[in-house]
């Protein structure tokens, strides 16, 4: 959303009292799973400060349990960015036990998430995401990036084994595949490896069961759900907007995808779910959006 539009939407939503109304009407008895990637500590702290007297923080594993009349929040981070380690004092201060979904062949290895590498940026990450996985890997290799090697032009982007060790008592580490491909662009063998081998790798790194998964880019299909179940996962988080309760499908958990740089006002606006309205309006899908946000089922734009 453009800055001016964002400002107008934020002011209109906050002035209307929407955040409070949404908490009372739709969020009560349900859990909002927040999805961050690499927020600065001060930004995250401001968000937690805003939430502290309004919601109850719960671990992700309780996000589709029975409600208790209070809005609940589960905090999640995707990818396992190295800077997540700086957030630990904030987790401790606010009593938040977050889930960090890590790429199991990148964290604890001296590697770079492919989409952060300069050659991927040059080639166009949005285009690469849509390529067949083998083609994407081949194109990146031709440009000089191999996902299992670190070259000098890249920095290590994932959490180190030492950082994970320090965070382990306070954080649940779960899976976000091995190398962050688009799962629906993988062939069957690649998909099996990214889902099943990643579980084993996370368990090896963390020394605890890996039971939860987050789909890269929120993109998945029936094959992915089937593989997750067969591998022994208990849940998977999408990027579809909405709340979760005991009726939620554990392999299609919804989330609120929070911009890492959100001001507190924009954060509050995003938590109403209504900031996505302009996008759906543009696509002429507003009725479907409303039905899905406030009832059940996926709300993803990507899958429609
Ligand atoms: Zn990701």
Coordinates of C-alpha atoms and ligand atoms in Angstrom, one line a residue:
X1 CA 0.0 0.0 0.0
X2 CA 1.3 3.5 -0.9
X3 CA 2.3 5.7 2.1
X4 CA -0.5 8.2 1.6
X5 CA -3.2 5.5 1.2
X6 CA -1.8 3.8 4.3
X7 CA -2.0 6.9 6.3
X8 CA -5.7 7.5 5.3
X9 CA -6.7 3.9 6.0
X10 CA -4.9 4.0 9.3
X11 CA -6.5 7.2 10.5
X12 CA -10.0 6.1 9.3
X13 CA -9.7 2.7 11.0
X14 CA -8.4 4.1 14.3
X15 CA -10.9 7.0 14.4
X16 CA -13.8 4.6 13.7
X17 CA -12.9 2.5 16.8
X18 CA -12.4 -0.5 14.6
X19 CA -9.6 -2.1 16.6
X20 CA -11.7 -2.2 19.8
X21 CA -14.8 -3.4 18.0
X22 CA -12.9 -6.1 16.2
X23 CA -11.5 -7.3 19.6
X24 CA -15.0 -7.4 21.1
X25 CA -16.8 -9.0 18.2
X26 CA -14.4 -11.2 16.3
X27 CA -11.2 -11.7 18.2
X28 CA -12.8 -12.8 21.6
X29 CA -12.2 -16.5 22.1
X30 CA -9.9 -16.6 19.1
X31 CA -6.2 -16.4 18.5
X32 CA -4.5 -14.0 16.1
X33 CA -1.2 -15.4 15.0
X34 CA 1.2 -12.6 14.2
X35 CA 3.7 -13.2 11.4
X36 CA 6.9 -11.2 11.4
X37 CA 10.2 -11.7 9.6
X38 CA 13.0 -9.5 10.8
X39 CA 11.7 -6.6 12.9
X40 CA 13.9 -4.2 14.8
X41 CA 13.8 -4.8 18.5
X42 CA 12.4 -1.3 19.2
X43 CA 9.5 -1.9 16.8
X44 CA 8.6 -5.2 18.2
X45 CA 8.7 -3.8 21.8
X46 CA 6.3 -1.0 20.8
X47 CA 3.9 -3.6 19.4
X48 CA 4.1 -5.7 22.5
X49 CA 3.6 -2.7 24.7
X50 CA 0.4 -1.8 22.7
X51 CA -0.9 -5.3 23.1
X52 CA 0.1 -6.0 26.7
X53 CA -3.2 -4.9 28.4
X54 CA -5.5 -5.9 25.5
X55 CA -4.6 -9.6 24.8
X56 CA -3.3 -12.7 26.3
X57 CA 0.0 -14.0 24.7
X58 CA -0.1 -17.8 24.1
X59 CA 2.3 -20.2 22.5
X60 CA 1.5 -21.2 18.9
X61 CA 0.6 -24.7 20.0
X62 CA -2.5 -23.2 21.8
X63 CA -3.7 -21.1 18.9
X64 CA -6.5 -23.4 17.9
X65 CA -7.6 -24.4 21.4
X66 CA -10.8 -23.4 23.2
X67 CA -11.3 -19.8 23.9
X68 CA -11.5 -18.2 27.4
X69 CA -13.3 -14.9 26.4
X70 CA -10.1 -12.9 25.9
X71 CA -8.4 -12.1 22.6
X72 CA -5.2 -14.2 22.3
X73 CA -2.0 -13.6 20.3
X74 CA 0.6 -16.1 19.2
X75 CA 3.8 -14.6 17.9
X76 CA 5.7 -16.2 15.0
X77 CA 8.7 -15.3 12.9
X78 CA 9.5 -16.8 9.5
X79 CA 12.9 -17.8 8.0
X80 CA 15.1 -17.6 11.1
X81 CA 16.9 -14.3 10.5
X82 CA 20.1 -13.7 12.4
X83 CA 18.8 -10.5 13.9
X84 CA 15.9 -12.4 15.6
X85 CA 18.5 -13.1 18.3
X86 CA 18.4 -9.5 19.4
X87 CA 14.7 -9.9 20.2
X88 CA 15.3 -12.3 23.1
X89 CA 15.3 -9.7 25.9
X90 CA 11.8 -8.5 24.6
X91 CA 10.4 -12.0 24.7
X92 CA 11.6 -12.4 28.2
X93 CA 10.4 -9.0 29.4
X94 CA 6.8 -9.5 28.0
X95 CA 6.6 -13.2 28.8
X96 CA 6.1 -14.1 25.2
X97 CA 7.1 -17.5 24.0
X98 CA 7.3 -17.1 20.2
X99 CA 7.7 -19.7 17.4
X100 CA 10.5 -19.1 14.9
X101 CA 10.0 -21.2 11.8
X102 CA 13.5 -21.7 10.5
X103 CA 15.0 -22.9 7.2
X104 CA 16.8 -25.9 8.6
X105 CA 19.6 -26.0 6.0
X106 CA 20.3 -22.3 6.4
X107 CA 20.2 -21.6 10.1
X108 CA 23.1 -23.1 12.1
X109 CA 25.0 -23.2 8.7
X110 CA 27.1 -20.5 7.2
X111 CA 24.6 -19.8 4.4
X112 CA 22.3 -17.2 3.0
X113 CA 18.6 -17.3 2.3
X114 CA 18.5 -17.3 -1.5
X115 CA 16.0 -14.4 -1.8
X116 CA 18.4 -12.2 0.2
X117 CA 21.4 -12.9 -2.0
X118 CA 22.4 -10.0 -4.3
X119 CA 22.2 -12.2 -7.5
X120 CA 18.6 -13.2 -6.6
X121 CA 17.6 -9.5 -6.1
X122 CA 19.3 -8.7 -9.4
X123 CA 17.4 -11.5 -11.2
X124 CA 14.1 -10.5 -9.6
X125 CA 12.9 -12.5 -6.6
X126 CA 9.2 -12.2 -7.5
X127 CA 9.8 -13.8 -10.9
X128 CA 12.1 -16.5 -9.4
X129 CA 9.4 -17.5 -6.9
X130 CA 7.1 -18.6 -9.7
X131 CA 9.7 -20.7 -11.6
X132 CA 9.9 -24.5 -11.4
X133 CA 12.2 -25.2 -8.4
X134 CA 14.9 -26.9 -10.6
X135 CA 14.9 -23.9 -13.0
X136 CA 15.2 -21.4 -10.2
X137 CA 18.1 -23.3 -8.6
X138 CA 19.8 -23.7 -12.0
X139 CA 19.3 -20.0 -12.8
X140 CA 20.8 -18.9 -9.5
X141 CA 23.7 -21.3 -10.0
X142 CA 24.4 -19.9 -13.4
X143 CA 24.5 -16.5 -11.8
X144 CA 27.0 -17.7 -9.2
X145 CA 24.9 -18.6 -6.2
X146 CA 24.7 -22.1 -4.9
X147 CA 22.3 -22.5 -2.0
X148 CA 24.5 -25.0 -0.1
X149 CA 27.6 -22.8 -0.4
X150 CA 28.5 -19.4 0.9
X151 CA 30.2 -17.1 -1.4
X152 CA 32.2 -14.0 -0.5
X153 CA 29.6 -11.5 -1.8
X154 CA 26.9 -12.8 0.6
X155 CA 26.5 -12.5 4.3
X156 CA 25.3 -15.2 6.6
X157 CA 21.6 -14.5 7.0
X158 CA 20.4 -17.2 9.4
X159 CA 20.6 -17.6 13.1
X160 CA 23.8 -19.4 14.2
X161 CA 23.9 -22.6 16.2
X162 CA 25.2 -20.6 19.2
X163 CA 22.3 -18.0 18.9
X164 CA 19.8 -20.8 18.8
X165 CA 21.3 -22.5 21.8
X166 CA 20.9 -19.3 23.8
X167 CA 17.3 -18.7 22.7
X168 CA 16.2 -22.4 23.1
X169 CA 14.8 -22.0 26.6
X170 CA 12.5 -19.2 25.5
X171 CA 11.6 -19.9 21.9
X172 CA 10.0 -22.8 20.0
X173 CA 11.9 -23.5 16.8
X174 CA 9.9 -25.1 14.1
X175 CA 10.2 -25.8 10.3
X176 CA 10.0 -23.5 7.3
X177 CA 11.5 -26.0 4.9
X178 CA 15.2 -26.6 4.3
X179 CA 16.0 -23.9 1.7
X180 CA 12.8 -21.9 1.3
X181 CA 11.5 -23.0 -2.2
X182 CA 7.9 -22.4 -3.4
X183 CA 6.6 -25.9 -2.5
X184 CA 4.0 -26.1 -5.3
X185 CA 6.9 -25.4 -7.8
X186 CA 8.8 -28.5 -6.4
X187 CA 8.6 -32.0 -7.9
X188 CA 7.5 -34.7 -5.5
X189 CA 11.0 -35.7 -4.4
X190 CA 12.0 -32.1 -3.7
X191 CA 8.8 -31.5 -1.8
X192 CA 9.3 -34.6 0.4
X193 CA 12.8 -33.5 1.2
X194 CA 11.9 -29.9 2.0
X195 CA 9.1 -31.0 4.4
X196 CA 10.3 -34.3 5.8
X197 CA 14.0 -33.9 6.0
X198 CA 13.6 -30.4 7.3
X199 CA 11.7 -31.8 10.3
X200 CA 14.7 -34.1 11.1
X201 CA 17.2 -31.3 10.7
X202 CA 15.3 -28.9 13.0
X203 CA 15.1 -31.7 15.6
X204 CA 18.9 -32.3 15.2
X205 CA 19.7 -28.6 15.6
X206 CA 17.3 -27.8 18.5
X207 CA 17.2 -31.2 20.3
X208 CA 13.4 -31.1 20.6
X209 CA 10.5 -32.4 18.5
X210 CA 9.6 -30.4 15.4
X211 CA 5.8 -30.5 15.0
X212 CA 4.8 -27.2 13.4
X213 CA 5.4 -25.9 9.9
X214 CA 5.0 -22.6 8.0
X215 CA 4.5 -22.6 4.2
X216 CA 7.1 -20.4 2.3
X217 CA 5.1 -17.5 0.8
X218 CA 2.0 -19.1 2.3
X219 CA 1.7 -21.2 -0.9
X220 CA 0.6 -24.8 -0.7
X221 CA -1.8 -27.4 -2.1
X222 CA -3.2 -30.8 -1.1
X223 CA 0.1 -32.6 -1.7
X224 CA 1.9 -30.5 0.8
X225 CA -0.8 -31.1 3.5
X226 CA -0.6 -34.8 2.9
X227 CA 3.2 -34.9 3.2
X228 CA 3.0 -32.8 6.4
X229 CA 0.5 -35.2 8.0
X230 CA 2.6 -38.2 6.9
X231 CA 5.8 -36.7 8.4
X232 CA 4.1 -36.3 11.7
X233 CA 3.6 -32.5 11.9
X234 CA 0.7 -31.3 14.0
X235 CA 0.0 -27.9 12.3
X236 CA 1.0 -25.6 9.5
X237 CA 0.6 -21.8 9.3
X238 CA -0.5 -20.1 6.1
X239 CA -0.4 -16.4 5.3
X240 CA -4.2 -16.3 4.9
X241 CA -5.6 -13.5 7.0
X242 CA -7.9 -14.2 10.0
X243 CA -8.2 -15.6 13.5
X244 CA -8.0 -19.2 14.7
X245 CA -10.2 -21.2 17.1
X246 CA -10.9 -24.8 18.0
X247 CA -12.7 -25.3 14.7
X248 CA -9.7 -24.2 12.6
X249 CA -8.0 -26.7 10.3
X250 CA -4.6 -27.2 12.0
X251 CA -2.9 -27.4 8.5
X252 CA -4.4 -24.1 7.4
X253 CA -3.8 -21.8 10.4
X254 CA -4.5 -18.2 9.5
X255 CA -2.2 -15.3 10.4
X256 CA -1.8 -11.5 10.4
X257 CA 1.2 -10.7 8.2
X258 CA 2.7 -7.7 10.0
X259 CA 5.0 -5.3 8.1
X260 CA 8.3 -5.4 10.0
X261 CA 8.5 -1.7 10.0
X262 CA 5.0 -0.9 11.2
X263 CA 4.3 2.1 13.4
X264 CA 2.1 1.2 16.4
X265 CA -0.9 2.9 14.5
X266 CA -0.3 0.9 11.4
X267 CA 0.1 -2.3 13.5
X268 CA -3.2 -1.7 15.2
X269 CA -4.8 -1.1 11.8
X270 CA -3.4 -4.3 10.4
X271 CA -4.8 -6.3 13.3
X272 CA -8.3 -5.5 12.2
X273 CA -7.8 -7.4 9.0
X274 CA -9.4 -4.5 7.2
X275 CA -6.2 -3.1 5.8
X276 CA -6.4 -5.7 3.1
X277 CA -9.8 -4.4 1.9
X278 CA -8.3 -2.1 -0.8
X279 CA -6.4 -5.0 -2.3
X280 CA -9.5 -7.2 -2.5
X281 CA -11.6 -4.3 -3.8
X282 CA -9.1 -3.9 -6.6
X283 CA -9.5 -7.5 -7.4
X284 CA -13.3 -7.4 -7.1
X285 CA -13.4 -10.1 -4.5
X286 CA -14.6 -8.1 -1.5
X287 CA -17.6 -10.3 -0.6
X288 CA -15.5 -13.4 -0.7
X289 CA -12.9 -11.7 1.5
X290 CA -15.5 -10.7 4.1
X291 CA -17.1 -14.2 4.1
X292 CA -13.7 -15.8 4.7
X293 CA -12.3 -13.4 7.2
X294 CA -15.2 -13.6 9.5
X295 CA -16.1 -17.2 9.1
X296 CA -13.6 -19.8 8.0
X297 CA -11.7 -21.1 5.0
X298 CA -8.7 -19.6 3.3
X299 CA -8.6 -15.9 2.5
X300 CA -5.3 -16.0 0.5
X301 CA -5.2 -14.0 -2.7
X302 CA -2.5 -16.3 -4.0
X303 CA -4.7 -19.4 -4.1
X304 CA -7.6 -17.9 -5.9
Ligands
LIG1 ZN1 9.7 -17.3 4.6

